């Protein structure tokens, strides 16, 4: 088997193929990928942050994400109105077909794609006594109507 290998490697074409195979293999094995992170900051700080109904931490928070597109963002903090919104993260130019293959597989280093968003929470509005009584009467009336 050693003589067969030495014969093959002594031929110029076979040597060129073997070299190309080794180079392609080294490129594929040494590649990294695209790291995608999002950072969410809030005013006031230290609010609970949820992405697509999964808690990711307290602001300011940075987390990895896997896909580009629409994310449901919910932010909660005691004494403030809960904020529910959508955030669309658009892909950069190198993440469109067919360029994404080179960025994900063939690029020899790591690409770090970062996105950030700042949200401002509104203070919670305390309802008046009349508003609370009005809602209680409405709830009672709906419950009594449902029994009929």
mmCIF file of C-alpha atoms in Angstrom:
data_model
loop_
_atom_site.group_PDB
_atom_site.id
_atom_site.type_symbol
_atom_site.label_atom_id
_atom_site.label_comp_id
_atom_site.label_asym_id
_atom_site.label_seq_id
_atom_site.Cartn_x
_atom_site.Cartn_y
_atom_site.Cartn_z
ATOM 1 C CA UNK A 1 0.000 0.000 0.000
ATOM 2 C CA UNK A 2 2.903 2.346 0.692
ATOM 3 C CA UNK A 3 4.306 1.801 -2.794
ATOM 4 C CA UNK A 4 0.904 2.586 -4.348
ATOM 5 C CA UNK A 5 0.652 5.807 -2.351
ATOM 6 C CA UNK A 6 4.189 6.851 -3.287
ATOM 7 C CA UNK A 7 3.458 6.094 -6.973
ATOM 8 C CA UNK A 8 0.278 8.186 -6.890
ATOM 9 C CA UNK A 9 1.989 11.088 -5.139
ATOM 10 C CA UNK A 10 4.886 11.018 -7.595
ATOM 11 C CA UNK A 11 2.561 11.840 -10.498
ATOM 12 C CA UNK A 12 2.025 15.622 -10.918
ATOM 13 C CA UNK A 13 -1.769 15.410 -11.367
ATOM 14 C CA UNK A 14 -2.245 13.151 -8.392
ATOM 15 C CA UNK A 15 -0.051 15.389 -6.262
ATOM 16 C CA UNK A 16 -2.083 18.450 -7.315
ATOM 17 C CA UNK A 17 -5.350 16.670 -6.431
ATOM 18 C CA UNK A 18 -4.038 15.562 -3.066
ATOM 19 C CA UNK A 19 -2.803 19.077 -2.312
ATOM 20 C CA UNK A 20 -6.160 20.597 -3.296
ATOM 21 C CA UNK A 21 -7.968 18.038 -1.146
ATOM 22 C CA UNK A 22 -5.800 18.875 1.869
ATOM 23 C CA UNK A 23 -6.268 22.633 1.374
ATOM 24 C CA UNK A 24 -10.054 22.361 1.043
ATOM 25 C CA UNK A 25 -10.190 20.068 4.068
ATOM 26 C CA UNK A 26 -8.099 22.496 6.105
ATOM 27 C CA UNK A 27 -10.337 25.414 5.100
ATOM 28 C CA UNK A 28 -13.511 23.576 6.025
ATOM 29 C CA UNK A 29 -12.126 22.364 9.347
ATOM 30 C CA UNK A 30 -10.676 25.722 10.349
ATOM 31 C CA UNK A 31 -13.753 27.807 9.676
ATOM 32 C CA UNK A 32 -15.805 29.498 12.292
ATOM 33 C CA UNK A 33 -19.273 30.897 11.834
ATOM 34 C CA UNK A 34 -21.313 34.019 12.163
ATOM 35 C CA UNK A 35 -22.067 34.950 15.757
ATOM 36 C CA UNK A 36 -25.306 36.898 16.096
ATOM 37 C CA UNK A 37 -26.076 38.887 19.245
ATOM 38 C CA UNK A 38 -28.741 41.341 20.259
ATOM 39 C CA UNK A 39 -28.506 43.843 23.083
ATOM 40 C CA UNK A 40 -31.567 45.332 24.750
ATOM 41 C CA UNK A 41 -31.336 48.316 27.068
ATOM 42 C CA UNK A 42 -34.207 49.986 28.905
ATOM 43 C CA UNK A 43 -35.044 53.118 30.788
ATOM 44 C CA UNK A 44 -35.304 52.409 33.697
ATOM 45 C CA UNK A 45 -32.616 49.717 33.838
ATOM 46 C CA UNK A 46 -32.939 46.231 35.368
ATOM 47 C CA UNK A 47 -36.275 45.411 33.711
ATOM 48 C CA UNK A 48 -37.129 41.778 32.854
ATOM 49 C CA UNK A 49 -36.722 41.133 29.105
ATOM 50 C CA UNK A 50 -38.552 38.394 27.177
ATOM 51 C CA UNK A 51 -37.938 37.408 23.538
ATOM 52 C CA UNK A 52 -40.701 35.297 21.991
ATOM 53 C CA UNK A 53 -42.070 34.585 25.493
ATOM 54 C CA UNK A 54 -38.695 33.308 26.785
ATOM 55 C CA UNK A 55 -37.001 35.335 29.524
ATOM 56 C CA UNK A 56 -33.459 36.263 28.445
ATOM 57 C CA UNK A 57 -32.459 38.333 31.479
ATOM 58 C CA UNK A 58 -32.604 41.804 32.940
ATOM 59 C CA UNK A 59 -31.666 44.907 31.010
ATOM 60 C CA UNK A 60 -29.119 45.718 29.841
ATOM 61 C CA UNK A 61 -28.974 42.209 28.377
ATOM 62 C CA UNK A 62 -27.018 40.707 25.483
ATOM 63 C CA UNK A 63 -27.980 37.323 24.071
ATOM 64 C CA UNK A 64 -27.297 35.226 21.001
ATOM 65 C CA UNK A 65 -29.970 34.720 18.349
ATOM 66 C CA UNK A 66 -30.252 32.151 15.572
ATOM 67 C CA UNK A 67 -32.382 33.672 12.819
ATOM 68 C CA UNK A 68 -33.221 37.004 11.280
ATOM 69 C CA UNK A 69 -36.827 38.118 11.259
ATOM 70 C CA UNK A 70 -39.539 39.193 13.662
ATOM 71 C CA UNK A 71 -39.112 38.836 17.432
ATOM 72 C CA UNK A 72 -41.791 39.453 20.034
ATOM 73 C CA UNK A 73 -40.330 41.645 22.792
ATOM 74 C CA UNK A 74 -41.938 41.963 26.221
ATOM 75 C CA UNK A 75 -40.420 44.123 28.958
ATOM 76 C CA UNK A 76 -41.697 44.171 32.550
ATOM 77 C CA UNK A 77 -40.744 46.148 35.634
ATOM 78 C CA UNK A 78 -42.589 46.730 38.861
ATOM 79 C CA UNK A 79 -44.202 50.181 38.884
ATOM 80 C CA UNK A 80 -44.144 50.511 35.076
ATOM 81 C CA UNK A 81 -46.505 49.568 32.259
ATOM 82 C CA UNK A 82 -45.616 46.280 30.550
ATOM 83 C CA UNK A 83 -44.259 46.947 27.072
ATOM 84 C CA UNK A 84 -45.128 44.471 24.299
ATOM 85 C CA UNK A 85 -43.775 45.130 20.822
ATOM 86 C CA UNK A 86 -42.175 43.489 17.798
ATOM 87 C CA UNK A 87 -38.605 43.920 16.635
ATOM 88 C CA UNK A 88 -37.664 42.949 13.089
ATOM 89 C CA UNK A 89 -33.984 42.091 12.701
ATOM 90 C CA UNK A 90 -32.896 42.329 9.080
ATOM 91 C CA UNK A 91 -29.973 40.260 7.793
ATOM 92 C CA UNK A 92 -26.776 41.985 6.640
ATOM 93 C CA UNK A 93 -25.687 41.727 3.010
ATOM 94 C CA UNK A 94 -23.458 38.697 3.612
ATOM 95 C CA UNK A 95 -26.352 36.635 4.986
ATOM 96 C CA UNK A 96 -28.295 36.484 1.704
ATOM 97 C CA UNK A 97 -28.145 33.465 -0.604
ATOM 98 C CA UNK A 98 -25.554 32.514 -2.005
ATOM 99 C CA UNK A 99 -23.202 34.741 0.027
ATOM 100 C CA UNK A 100 -24.330 33.178 3.305
ATOM 101 C CA UNK A 101 -22.569 29.914 2.390
ATOM 102 C CA UNK A 102 -19.216 31.696 2.216
ATOM 103 C CA UNK A 103 -19.839 33.626 5.441
ATOM 104 C CA UNK A 104 -21.013 30.532 7.359
ATOM 105 C CA UNK A 105 -18.728 27.837 5.941
ATOM 106 C CA UNK A 106 -15.734 29.132 4.020
ATOM 107 C CA UNK A 107 -14.789 32.366 5.782
ATOM 108 C CA UNK A 108 -11.673 31.587 7.853
ATOM 109 C CA UNK A 109 -12.576 33.818 10.796
ATOM 110 C CA UNK A 110 -15.579 34.614 12.917
ATOM 111 C CA UNK A 111 -18.033 37.344 11.935
ATOM 112 C CA UNK A 112 -19.889 39.036 14.804
ATOM 113 C CA UNK A 113 -23.246 40.532 13.799
ATOM 114 C CA UNK A 114 -24.633 42.769 16.548
ATOM 115 C CA UNK A 115 -27.986 44.504 16.844
ATOM 116 C CA UNK A 116 -29.176 46.736 19.680
ATOM 117 C CA UNK A 117 -32.412 48.401 20.706
ATOM 118 C CA UNK A 118 -33.360 50.769 23.518
ATOM 119 C CA UNK A 119 -36.847 50.789 25.053
ATOM 120 C CA UNK A 120 -38.397 53.362 27.392
ATOM 121 C CA UNK A 121 -41.032 52.179 29.881
ATOM 122 C CA UNK A 122 -43.907 54.398 30.948
ATOM 123 C CA UNK A 123 -44.728 54.660 34.665
ATOM 124 C CA UNK A 124 -47.764 52.624 35.677
ATOM 125 C CA UNK A 125 -50.969 54.616 35.871
ATOM 126 C CA UNK A 126 -52.827 54.097 39.140
ATOM 127 C CA UNK A 127 -56.574 53.887 38.476
ATOM 128 C CA UNK A 128 -58.940 56.091 40.467
ATOM 129 C CA UNK A 129 -61.408 54.615 42.927
ATOM 130 C CA UNK A 130 -64.269 55.253 40.490
ATOM 131 C CA UNK A 131 -62.467 53.378 37.683
ATOM 132 C CA UNK A 132 -61.913 50.343 39.919
ATOM 133 C CA UNK A 133 -65.555 50.315 41.012
ATOM 134 C CA UNK A 134 -66.694 50.701 37.388
ATOM 135 C CA UNK A 135 -64.596 47.715 36.273
ATOM 136 C CA UNK A 136 -65.879 45.653 39.185
ATOM 137 C CA UNK A 137 -69.499 46.408 38.227
ATOM 138 C CA UNK A 138 -68.794 45.486 34.575
ATOM 139 C CA UNK A 139 -67.176 42.208 35.611
ATOM 140 C CA UNK A 140 -70.089 41.360 37.922
ATOM 141 C CA UNK A 141 -72.640 42.157 35.195
ATOM 142 C CA UNK A 142 -70.785 39.960 32.658
ATOM 143 C CA UNK A 143 -70.644 37.106 35.148
ATOM 144 C CA UNK A 144 -74.367 37.377 35.900
ATOM 145 C CA UNK A 145 -75.203 37.564 32.154
ATOM 146 C CA UNK A 146 -73.130 34.425 31.501
ATOM 147 C CA UNK A 147 -75.234 32.448 34.002
ATOM 148 C CA UNK A 148 -78.459 33.210 32.109
#
